[in-house]
Amino acid sequence: MKTSTGPLSAIGLTLALAAGAAGCAAQDSSSAGAEKPASAREATVTQETTVMREAATKGLDRFYRQSLDWGPCKDPALAESGTRCAKVVVPLDYAAPKGPTLSLTISRLKATGARSERRGIIQTNPGGPGGHGLGMPVQLRAKMTPEVAAAYDVIGMDTRGLGESSPLDCGLDSISWFRGAGFDRASFDRVAKKSADDARKCEAKYGDRLAHYSTRNIARDVDVVRGALGERRTSWFGQSYGTYLGAVYAQMFPGRLDRIVLDSAMNPRDYGLKMFQAMGPANEKALDDVARWAAPRDATYRLGKTPAAVRATVEGLVRRSAQRPIEIGGDRLDQETLPFVLYFLGTDDVDNAEYARTVRLFLDAEAGKAVEPSERLAGLLGAMFRTGPDQTGTGRDYANTLAILCADTTAPGDAEWYRKAIEKARAKQPVFGPFHNSPMPCGWWKQKPSEPPTKIDNDRPVLQIQATGDTRTTYEQGLGMHKAMRGSKLVTVPVRTHAVYTGYANACADKAVNDYLLTGELPREDYTCARDEGKGKERH
């Protein structure tokens, strides 16, 4: 989610239910670390045979045994990179495999080494939920050492209902959720109504089909992809929501996993509304960090000579936008939409200069000066205001985000509950409290989750990377995943970022991931990396 400006990136989840009948069909409890002794390998082969027999009794064997036709990806940039794409057919409902099916698109960058160097496949997810995944192999390969690139075919996927995988389209023309609920009752009521309307639009078009877009079913899709690729086991790299998907897969299919990397993890117990609420204090802290950075540079940005003055500048800008929206590139930023931009720009500490420049631009626009949005800002504005099917396509992406979240979790359907949560948060979260506690469409979703939550609780060997200043999946959230995945080792990176390995320059974190993928050996203990001073400290 890190490289897109769509709403799914903005949500930034790097967002486990009890194994259902179809999920149990492909379970085993074998360990998947270093190479096993002969007796263990024979046992795994026996388990594999048992798994396929069970899959056959469930009517799923035709999905696991399908052949794939690889060809150039539709995206010209992916095709040029050497990435190849294929279609995989999966059941809409794994409990009814003879019923409707979905066509998923997966991508692959083949291992660069000789057959003797190849270890297998590593499946990936960029986050979201609803982050486009076909380009993830290119991002991952760019950070791999030659030895690691030689060992793995890297697999990407647009998850069910997204992008090139039988996409959902509820006809949503803007992002209704993840807007600030403002300062007055009229603004709050407007945001609450939009959330409820989005839920009704999706329900009206898709009805009970929406119950099948859950993370558990996506995990089942991941396993079908593994089987269709002819692999006994798969490795996994997930960031943001992809860490939750990886944890769910590990719980459902423990014997299918080899090596697991979770980058920027969430607490699986908080997945859903609680995780979004946890972002509020983290983003207020990020604003304080930016204020401390900008204050000594007042001659350049003119935001204030002290951190308190810079914060007051930003808070005042948001308050005034409620009365007089800021005109930028034909769009109007107000109390509902301005926090979205500030939230997104505060993700990385290397973006402090861009954050300060953008606030200065808003102040100039407010004063009536002619301004031109940066390319990145223009993309953010497009995500907020031009999300219809004939525009950027992010309206469809947003529908997929809602479908997954609302198939996984529930939320209060009483608008007053959110209003009280906002007012409680406002004192300590003046900018982001109304944003991160805004009414969630899942509260008005009629199709409730069809499976109960699975407790993530296992001792699988896992490498976890977490940034201390993460504003999306906070460090405290990551500690929750670390506790749930008892076999994990945690590498802490003392920076403000989200999705460390693919998006932030830190040689220590890069080495941790590459060493683990190459050798399968986890660190003996948790440890903290040093910050790479001087590397990408400011983006220009």
Coordinates of C-alpha atoms in Angstrom, one line a residue:
M1 CA 0.0 0.0 0.0
K2 CA 2.9 2.2 0.3
T3 CA 3.4 3.2 -3.3
S4 CA -0.2 3.8 -4.3
T5 CA -2.2 7.0 -3.7
G6 CA -5.5 5.2 -3.8
P7 CA -7.8 5.0 -0.7
L8 CA -6.4 1.6 0.2
S9 CA -3.0 2.9 0.6
A10 CA -4.4 5.8 2.6
I11 CA -6.1 3.4 5.0
G12 CA -2.7 1.6 5.2
L13 CA -3.7 -1.5 6.9
T14 CA -1.3 -3.8 6.8
L15 CA -4.8 -5.1 8.3
A16 CA -8.5 -15.1 11.9
L17 CA -11.3 -16.9 12.0
A18 CA -11.8 -20.7 13.2
A19 CA -11.0 -23.1 10.4
G20 CA -14.1 -23.8 8.3
A21 CA -14.7 -27.1 6.6
A22 CA -12.9 -26.1 3.4
G23 CA -10.0 -24.6 5.2
C24 CA -9.6 -27.8 7.3
A25 CA -9.4 -29.8 4.1
A26 CA -5.9 -28.4 3.5
Q27 CA -4.5 -28.4 7.0
D28 CA -1.5 -30.1 8.5
S29 CA 0.8 -29.4 11.4
S30 CA 4.2 -30.1 10.0
S31 CA 7.1 -27.7 10.6
A32 CA 8.4 -25.7 7.7
G33 CA 11.8 -24.5 8.7
A34 CA 15.1 -25.9 7.6
E35 CA 15.4 -29.1 5.4
K36 CA 13.8 -32.0 7.2
P37 CA 15.3 -35.5 7.8
A38 CA 14.1 -38.3 5.5
S39 CA 11.5 -39.5 8.0
A40 CA 10.0 -36.1 8.3
R41 CA 10.0 -35.6 4.5
E42 CA 8.2 -38.9 4.1
A43 CA 5.7 -37.9 6.7
T44 CA 5.1 -34.6 4.8
V45 CA 4.5 -36.5 1.5
T46 CA 2.0 -38.7 3.4
Q47 CA 0.3 -35.6 4.7
E48 CA 0.2 -34.0 1.2
T49 CA -1.5 -37.1 -0.1
T50 CA -4.0 -36.9 2.8
V51 CA -4.6 -33.2 2.1
M52 CA -5.4 -33.8 -1.6
R53 CA -7.7 -36.7 -0.7
E54 CA -9.5 -34.5 1.7
A55 CA -9.6 -31.7 -0.9
A56 CA -11.1 -34.2 -3.4
T57 CA -13.9 -35.2 -0.9
K58 CA -14.7 -31.5 -0.6
G59 CA -14.8 -31.0 -4.4
L60 CA -11.8 -28.7 -4.3
D61 CA -9.2 -30.9 -6.1
R62 CA -10.0 -29.4 -9.5
F63 CA -9.0 -26.0 -8.2
Y64 CA -5.8 -27.3 -6.7
R65 CA -4.8 -29.2 -9.8
Q66 CA -5.7 -26.6 -12.5
S67 CA -3.1 -25.8 -15.1
L68 CA -2.0 -22.2 -15.6
D69 CA -1.4 -20.3 -18.8
W70 CA 1.3 -17.7 -18.4
G71 CA 1.5 -14.7 -20.6
P72 CA 2.4 -11.0 -20.6
C73 CA 0.8 -8.9 -17.9
K74 CA -1.7 -6.3 -19.0
D75 CA 0.3 -3.5 -17.3
P76 CA 3.0 -2.5 -19.9
A77 CA 5.4 -1.6 -17.1
L78 CA 5.0 -5.1 -15.6
A79 CA 5.3 -6.8 -18.9
E80 CA 8.5 -4.9 -19.6
S81 CA 9.9 -5.9 -16.2
G82 CA 9.7 -9.6 -17.2
T83 CA 6.7 -10.2 -14.9
R84 CA 4.3 -12.8 -16.3
C85 CA 0.6 -13.1 -15.4
A86 CA -1.9 -16.0 -15.3
K87 CA -5.5 -16.6 -14.3
V88 CA -6.5 -18.9 -11.4
V89 CA -10.1 -20.0 -10.9
V90 CA -11.4 -20.3 -7.3
P91 CA -14.8 -20.9 -5.8
L92 CA -16.7 -17.9 -4.6
D93 CA -17.8 -20.0 -1.6
Y94 CA -15.4 -22.8 -0.5
A95 CA -18.3 -24.6 1.2
A96 CA -20.0 -24.8 -2.2
P97 CA -17.2 -25.6 -4.7
K98 CA -19.7 -26.5 -7.5
G99 CA -21.2 -23.0 -7.3
P100 CA -20.1 -19.7 -8.8
T101 CA -16.4 -19.1 -9.3
L102 CA -14.0 -16.1 -9.5
S103 CA -11.1 -15.5 -11.8
L104 CA -8.1 -14.2 -10.0
T105 CA -5.0 -12.8 -11.7
I106 CA -1.5 -13.7 -10.3
S107 CA 1.9 -12.5 -11.3
R108 CA 5.3 -14.1 -11.2
L109 CA 9.0 -13.2 -11.5
K110 CA 10.9 -16.4 -11.8
A111 CA 13.9 -17.2 -9.7
T112 CA 17.1 -16.0 -11.4
G113 CA 19.3 -18.9 -10.4
A114 CA 19.8 -22.4 -11.7
R115 CA 17.4 -25.1 -10.7
S116 CA 19.8 -26.3 -8.0
E117 CA 19.7 -22.9 -6.4
R118 CA 15.9 -22.6 -6.4
R119 CA 14.1 -23.0 -3.1
G120 CA 10.5 -22.5 -4.2
I121 CA 7.9 -19.7 -4.3
I122 CA 7.3 -16.7 -2.0
Q123 CA 3.8 -15.3 -2.2
T124 CA 3.2 -11.7 -1.3
N125 CA 0.6 -9.1 -0.3
P126 CA 1.3 -5.3 -0.3
G127 CA -1.4 -4.4 2.2
G128 CA -4.8 -2.7 2.2
P129 CA -7.0 -4.6 2.4
G130 CA -7.4 -3.9 -1.2
G131 CA -3.9 -3.1 -2.3
H132 CA -3.1 -4.1 -5.8
G133 CA -0.6 -6.9 -5.7
L134 CA 0.5 -7.7 -9.2
G135 CA 3.4 -5.3 -9.0
M136 CA 4.6 -6.6 -5.6
P137 CA 7.1 -9.1 -7.1
V138 CA 9.0 -6.2 -8.8
Q139 CA 9.2 -4.3 -5.5
L140 CA 10.3 -7.3 -3.6
R141 CA 12.9 -8.4 -6.1
A142 CA 14.5 -4.9 -6.1
K143 CA 15.5 -5.4 -2.5
M144 CA 16.6 -9.0 -2.7
T145 CA 20.3 -9.9 -2.8
P146 CA 21.3 -11.9 -5.9
E147 CA 21.5 -15.0 -3.8
V148 CA 17.9 -14.6 -2.6
A149 CA 16.7 -13.6 -6.1
A150 CA 18.2 -16.9 -7.3
A151 CA 16.2 -18.9 -4.8
Y152 CA 12.6 -17.7 -5.2
D153 CA 9.9 -17.3 -7.7
V154 CA 8.1 -14.2 -6.4
I155 CA 4.3 -14.4 -6.7
G156 CA 1.9 -11.5 -6.6
M157 CA -1.9 -11.4 -6.7
D158 CA -4.8 -9.1 -6.9
T159 CA -7.0 -10.5 -4.2
R160 CA -10.6 -11.5 -5.0
G161 CA -12.8 -8.6 -5.9
L162 CA -9.9 -6.3 -6.8
G163 CA -8.1 -5.0 -9.9
E164 CA -7.8 -7.8 -12.4
S165 CA -9.5 -10.4 -10.1
S166 CA -13.2 -10.3 -10.7
P167 CA -13.4 -6.7 -9.4
L168 CA -16.3 -5.4 -7.3
D169 CA -17.8 -2.1 -8.3
C170 CA -20.5 -0.8 -5.9
G171 CA -20.9 2.4 -7.9
L172 CA -19.2 4.5 -5.2
D173 CA -18.2 7.9 -6.4
S174 CA -16.1 9.1 -3.5
I175 CA -14.4 7.9 -0.3
S176 CA -17.1 8.3 2.3
W177 CA -15.3 6.6 5.1
F178 CA -11.9 7.9 6.4
R179 CA -13.1 11.5 6.3
G180 CA -12.8 13.8 9.2
A181 CA -16.2 14.2 10.9
G182 CA -15.5 17.9 11.4
F183 CA -16.4 20.3 14.2
D184 CA -20.2 20.6 14.0
R185 CA -23.2 18.3 13.9
A186 CA -24.0 19.0 10.3
S187 CA -20.5 17.8 9.2
F188 CA -20.8 14.6 11.3
D189 CA -24.2 13.8 10.0
R190 CA -23.0 14.2 6.5
V191 CA -20.1 11.8 7.0
A192 CA -22.3 9.3 8.8
K193 CA -24.9 9.3 6.0
K194 CA -22.2 8.8 3.4
S195 CA -20.9 5.7 5.2
A196 CA -24.4 4.2 5.5
D197 CA -25.1 5.0 1.9
D198 CA -22.0 3.2 0.8
A199 CA -23.0 0.1 2.7
R200 CA -26.5 0.2 1.1
K201 CA -25.1 0.6 -2.4
C202 CA -22.9 -2.5 -2.1
E203 CA -25.6 -4.5 -0.5
A204 CA -28.1 -3.6 -3.2
K205 CA -25.7 -4.7 -6.0
Y206 CA -24.1 -7.8 -4.5
G207 CA -26.3 -9.0 -1.6
D208 CA -25.2 -12.2 0.1
R209 CA -22.1 -12.6 -2.3
L210 CA -20.4 -10.0 0.0
A211 CA -20.1 -12.6 2.8
H212 CA -17.5 -14.4 0.7
Y213 CA -14.8 -11.7 0.4
S214 CA -13.2 -12.5 3.7
T215 CA -9.6 -12.8 4.6
R216 CA -10.2 -16.5 5.4
N217 CA -11.3 -17.0 1.8
I218 CA -8.4 -15.0 0.5
A219 CA -6.1 -17.3 2.6
R220 CA -7.8 -20.3 0.9
D221 CA -7.2 -18.6 -2.5
V222 CA -3.5 -18.3 -1.5
D223 CA -3.4 -22.0 -0.9
V224 CA -5.1 -22.8 -4.2
V225 CA -2.5 -20.7 -5.9
R226 CA 0.2 -22.7 -4.1
G227 CA -1.3 -26.0 -5.3
A228 CA -1.9 -24.8 -8.9
L229 CA 1.8 -23.8 -9.0
G230 CA 2.7 -27.4 -8.1
E231 CA 4.4 -26.4 -4.8
R232 CA 4.2 -28.4 -1.6
R233 CA 5.0 -25.4 0.5
T234 CA 5.1 -21.6 0.0
S235 CA 7.1 -18.8 1.7
W236 CA 5.3 -15.6 2.5
F237 CA 6.1 -11.9 2.6
G238 CA 3.3 -9.6 3.8
Q239 CA 3.3 -6.0 4.7
S240 CA 0.6 -4.0 6.5
Y241 CA -2.8 -5.9 6.0
G242 CA -0.6 -8.6 4.4
T243 CA 0.8 -9.4 7.8
Y244 CA -2.8 -10.2 9.0
L245 CA -3.4 -12.3 5.9
G246 CA -0.2 -14.2 6.4
A247 CA -1.0 -14.8 10.1
V248 CA -4.5 -16.1 9.1
Y249 CA -2.9 -18.4 6.5
A250 CA -0.3 -19.7 9.0
Q251 CA -3.1 -20.5 11.4
M252 CA -5.3 -22.2 8.7
F253 CA -2.5 -24.0 6.8
P254 CA 0.5 -24.5 9.1
G255 CA 2.0 -27.3 7.1
R256 CA 2.0 -25.4 3.8
L257 CA 4.4 -22.7 5.0
D258 CA 8.1 -22.4 4.7
R259 CA 9.6 -19.0 5.6
I260 CA 7.4 -16.1 6.7
V261 CA 8.2 -12.4 6.9
L262 CA 5.7 -9.9 8.4
D263 CA 6.6 -6.3 7.8
S264 CA 4.7 -3.6 9.7
A265 CA 2.3 -5.9 11.5
M266 CA -1.0 -5.2 13.3
N267 CA -2.3 -6.7 16.4
P268 CA -4.6 -9.5 15.0
R269 CA -7.0 -9.0 18.0
D270 CA -7.5 -5.3 17.0
Y271 CA -8.0 -5.9 13.3
G272 CA -10.8 -3.6 12.2
L273 CA -12.2 -0.5 14.0
K274 CA -9.8 -0.7 17.0
M275 CA -6.8 -0.6 14.7
F276 CA -8.0 2.5 12.9
Q277 CA -8.7 4.2 16.2
A278 CA -5.1 3.4 17.3
M279 CA -3.8 5.4 14.3
G280 CA -5.2 8.7 15.8
P281 CA -2.6 9.2 18.6
A282 CA 0.2 7.9 16.3
N283 CA -0.7 10.5 13.7
E284 CA -0.8 13.3 16.2
K285 CA 2.7 12.3 17.3
A286 CA 3.8 12.4 13.7
L287 CA 2.5 15.9 13.4
D288 CA 4.5 16.8 16.5
D289 CA 7.6 15.2 14.9
V290 CA 7.0 17.3 11.8
A291 CA 6.6 20.4 13.9
R292 CA 9.9 19.9 15.7
W293 CA 11.5 19.4 12.3
A294 CA 9.9 22.5 10.7
A295 CA 10.4 25.0 13.5
P296 CA 14.1 25.6 13.0
R297 CA 13.4 25.9 9.3
D298 CA 10.9 28.7 9.7
A299 CA 12.8 30.9 7.3
T300 CA 12.1 28.4 4.5
Y301 CA 8.5 27.2 5.3
R302 CA 7.1 30.1 7.5
L303 CA 5.0 27.7 9.6
G304 CA 6.2 28.9 13.0
K305 CA 9.4 29.3 15.0
T306 CA 8.6 26.8 17.7
P307 CA 7.0 23.3 17.5
A308 CA 4.0 24.6 19.3
A309 CA 3.6 27.4 16.8
V310 CA 3.9 25.0 13.9
R311 CA 1.2 22.7 15.4
A312 CA -1.0 25.7 16.0
T313 CA -0.6 26.7 12.3
V314 CA -1.8 23.3 11.2
E315 CA -4.7 23.1 13.6
G316 CA -5.8 26.6 12.6
L317 CA -5.7 25.6 9.0
V318 CA -8.0 22.7 9.6
R319 CA -10.4 24.8 11.7
R320 CA -10.6 27.5 9.1
S321 CA -11.2 25.1 6.3
A322 CA -14.6 24.2 7.9
Q323 CA -15.8 27.7 7.1
R324 CA -13.8 28.4 4.0
P325 CA -12.6 25.3 2.0
I326 CA -9.1 25.6 0.5
E327 CA -9.2 25.6 -3.4
I328 CA -6.5 23.4 -4.9
G329 CA -6.4 22.4 -8.5
G330 CA -10.2 22.7 -8.8
D331 CA -10.8 20.7 -5.7
R332 CA -12.0 22.0 -2.3
L333 CA -10.3 20.8 0.9
D334 CA -12.3 21.2 4.1
Q335 CA -12.5 19.8 7.6
E336 CA -13.6 16.4 6.2
T337 CA -10.9 16.0 3.5
L338 CA -7.9 18.0 4.7
P339 CA -7.0 15.5 7.5
F340 CA -6.8 12.7 4.9
V341 CA -4.0 14.6 3.1
L342 CA -2.2 15.3 6.4
Y343 CA -2.5 11.7 7.5
F344 CA -1.0 10.4 4.2
L345 CA 1.9 12.9 4.1
G346 CA 2.9 12.1 7.7
T347 CA 3.6 8.5 7.1
D348 CA 7.4 8.8 6.5
D349 CA 9.9 10.9 8.4
V350 CA 11.8 11.4 5.1
D351 CA 8.7 13.3 3.9
N352 CA 9.0 16.0 6.5
A353 CA 10.0 18.6 3.8
E354 CA 7.1 17.6 1.6
Y355 CA 4.7 17.8 4.5
A356 CA 6.0 21.3 5.3
R357 CA 5.9 22.5 1.7
T358 CA 2.3 21.2 1.3
V359 CA 1.1 23.0 4.4
R360 CA 2.8 26.2 3.1
L361 CA 1.0 25.6 -0.2
F362 CA -2.3 25.3 1.6
L363 CA -1.7 28.5 3.5
D364 CA -0.8 30.3 0.2
A365 CA -3.9 29.0 -1.4
E366 CA -6.0 30.1 1.5
A367 CA -4.5 33.6 1.1
G368 CA -5.7 33.7 -2.5
K369 CA -2.4 33.0 -4.2
A370 CA -2.1 30.9 -7.3
V371 CA -0.6 27.5 -6.4
E372 CA 0.1 24.3 -8.3
P373 CA -0.2 20.9 -6.5
S374 CA 2.7 18.5 -6.6
E375 CA 2.3 15.3 -8.5
R376 CA 1.8 13.4 -5.3
L377 CA -0.8 15.8 -3.9
A378 CA -2.7 15.7 -7.2
G379 CA -2.8 11.9 -6.8
L380 CA -4.2 12.2 -3.3
L381 CA -6.8 14.7 -4.4
G382 CA -7.8 12.4 -7.2
A383 CA -8.2 9.5 -4.7
M384 CA -10.6 11.7 -2.6
F385 CA -12.6 13.4 -5.3
R386 CA -12.4 11.3 -8.5
T387 CA -13.1 7.7 -7.5
G388 CA -15.8 6.8 -10.0
P389 CA -15.5 3.9 -12.4
D390 CA -14.7 6.3 -15.3
Q391 CA -12.0 8.0 -13.4
T392 CA -9.0 6.5 -11.5
G393 CA -10.7 3.2 -10.6
T394 CA -10.1 3.8 -6.9
G395 CA -13.9 3.7 -6.3
R396 CA -13.8 0.1 -7.1
D397 CA -10.7 -0.4 -5.0
Y398 CA -12.5 1.2 -2.1
A399 CA -15.5 -1.1 -2.6
N400 CA -13.1 -4.0 -2.2
T401 CA -11.6 -2.6 1.0
L402 CA -15.1 -2.4 2.5
A403 CA -16.0 -5.9 1.3
I404 CA -13.0 -7.5 3.0
L405 CA -13.3 -5.5 6.2
C406 CA -17.0 -6.0 6.6
A407 CA -16.8 -9.7 5.8
D408 CA -14.1 -10.0 8.5
T409 CA -15.4 -7.7 11.3
T410 CA -18.4 -5.9 12.7
A411 CA -18.7 -2.3 13.8
P412 CA -21.3 -0.2 15.7
G413 CA -24.2 0.7 13.5
D414 CA -25.3 3.6 15.8
A415 CA -24.1 7.0 14.6
E416 CA -24.2 8.3 18.1
W417 CA -21.6 5.8 19.2
Y418 CA -19.1 7.4 16.7
R419 CA -20.0 10.9 17.7
K420 CA -19.3 10.2 21.3
A421 CA -16.0 8.4 20.4
I422 CA -15.0 11.5 18.3
E423 CA -15.7 14.0 21.1
K424 CA -13.8 11.8 23.6
A425 CA -10.8 11.7 21.4
R426 CA -10.9 15.4 20.2
A427 CA -9.1 16.9 23.3
K428 CA -5.9 14.9 22.7
Q429 CA -6.3 14.4 19.0
P430 CA -7.5 17.7 17.6
V431 CA -6.6 17.0 14.0
F432 CA -7.0 13.2 13.7
G433 CA -9.5 12.3 16.4
P434 CA -12.5 13.1 14.2
F435 CA -10.7 11.3 11.3
H436 CA -9.8 8.0 12.9
N437 CA -13.1 7.6 14.7
S438 CA -15.4 8.4 11.8
P439 CA -18.4 6.2 11.2
M440 CA -17.4 2.9 9.6
P441 CA -19.6 1.5 6.8
C442 CA -19.4 -2.0 8.3
G443 CA -21.8 -0.8 11.0
W444 CA -24.5 -0.6 8.3
W445 CA -23.5 -3.8 6.5
K446 CA -26.3 -6.4 6.5
Q447 CA -24.1 -9.3 5.6
K448 CA -22.4 -10.2 8.8
P449 CA -19.2 -12.3 8.9
S450 CA -20.0 -15.9 8.1
E451 CA -17.2 -17.4 10.2
P452 CA -16.2 -16.6 13.8
P453 CA -12.8 -15.0 14.5
T454 CA -9.8 -17.3 14.7
K455 CA -7.4 -16.7 17.5
I456 CA -3.9 -16.2 16.0
D457 CA -1.9 -18.3 18.4
N458 CA 1.0 -20.4 17.2
D459 CA 4.7 -20.9 17.4
R460 CA 5.6 -20.7 13.8
P461 CA 9.1 -19.3 13.1
V462 CA 8.5 -15.8 11.7
L463 CA 10.7 -12.8 11.0
Q464 CA 8.9 -9.6 12.0
I465 CA 10.0 -6.1 11.0
Q466 CA 8.4 -3.1 12.8
A467 CA 9.1 0.7 12.8
T468 CA 8.8 2.5 16.1
G469 CA 7.0 5.5 14.5
D470 CA 4.6 3.6 12.2
T471 CA 1.4 5.7 11.9
R472 CA -0.7 3.0 10.3
T473 CA 0.2 -0.3 12.1
T474 CA 1.7 1.2 15.2
Y475 CA 4.6 -0.3 17.1
E476 CA 2.3 -1.3 19.9
Q477 CA 0.1 -3.0 17.3
G478 CA 3.2 -4.9 16.1
L479 CA 3.9 -6.1 19.6
G480 CA 0.5 -7.6 19.6
M481 CA 1.3 -9.7 16.5
H482 CA 4.7 -10.6 18.1
K483 CA 2.9 -12.0 21.1
A484 CA 0.4 -13.9 19.1
M485 CA 3.1 -15.4 16.8
R486 CA 5.1 -16.9 19.6
G487 CA 7.9 -18.2 17.4
S488 CA 8.6 -14.8 15.9
K489 CA 11.7 -12.7 16.2
L490 CA 11.2 -9.0 16.1
V491 CA 13.6 -6.6 14.4
T492 CA 12.8 -3.0 15.5
V493 CA 13.7 0.0 13.2
P494 CA 13.7 3.4 15.0
V495 CA 12.2 5.5 12.3
R496 CA 8.7 6.8 11.2
T497 CA 7.6 4.7 8.2
H498 CA 5.3 2.0 7.1
A499 CA 6.4 -1.0 5.1
V500 CA 10.0 -1.0 6.0
Y501 CA 11.7 -3.5 3.6
T502 CA 10.2 -2.3 0.3
G503 CA 10.0 1.4 1.1
Y504 CA 12.7 2.6 3.5
A505 CA 16.5 2.7 3.3
N506 CA 17.8 0.7 6.3
A507 CA 20.6 -1.7 5.6
C508 CA 20.2 -3.5 8.9
A509 CA 16.5 -4.3 8.2
D510 CA 17.3 -5.3 4.6
K511 CA 20.0 -7.7 5.8
A512 CA 17.7 -9.2 8.3
V513 CA 15.1 -10.1 5.7
N514 CA 17.6 -11.3 3.1
D515 CA 19.6 -13.4 5.5
Y516 CA 16.4 -15.1 6.8
L517 CA 15.0 -15.8 3.3
L518 CA 18.4 -17.2 2.3
T519 CA 19.3 -19.4 5.3
G520 CA 16.0 -19.8 7.1
E521 CA 17.8 -18.9 10.4
L522 CA 16.0 -16.5 12.7
P523 CA 18.0 -14.2 15.0
R524 CA 18.7 -15.6 18.4
E525 CA 17.0 -12.7 20.1
D526 CA 14.9 -9.7 19.2
Y527 CA 17.1 -6.7 18.3
T528 CA 17.0 -3.0 17.3
C529 CA 18.6 -1.7 14.1
A530 CA 20.4 1.6 14.0
R531 CA 19.0 4.4 11.9
D532 CA 20.9 4.8 8.6
E533 CA 21.8 8.5 9.1
G534 CA 22.1 10.5 5.9
K535 CA 20.2 8.0 3.7
G536 CA 17.1 9.6 2.2
K537 CA 16.6 11.9 5.1
E538 CA 14.7 14.3 2.9
R539 CA 12.9 13.7 -0.4
H540 CA 13.1 16.5 -2.9

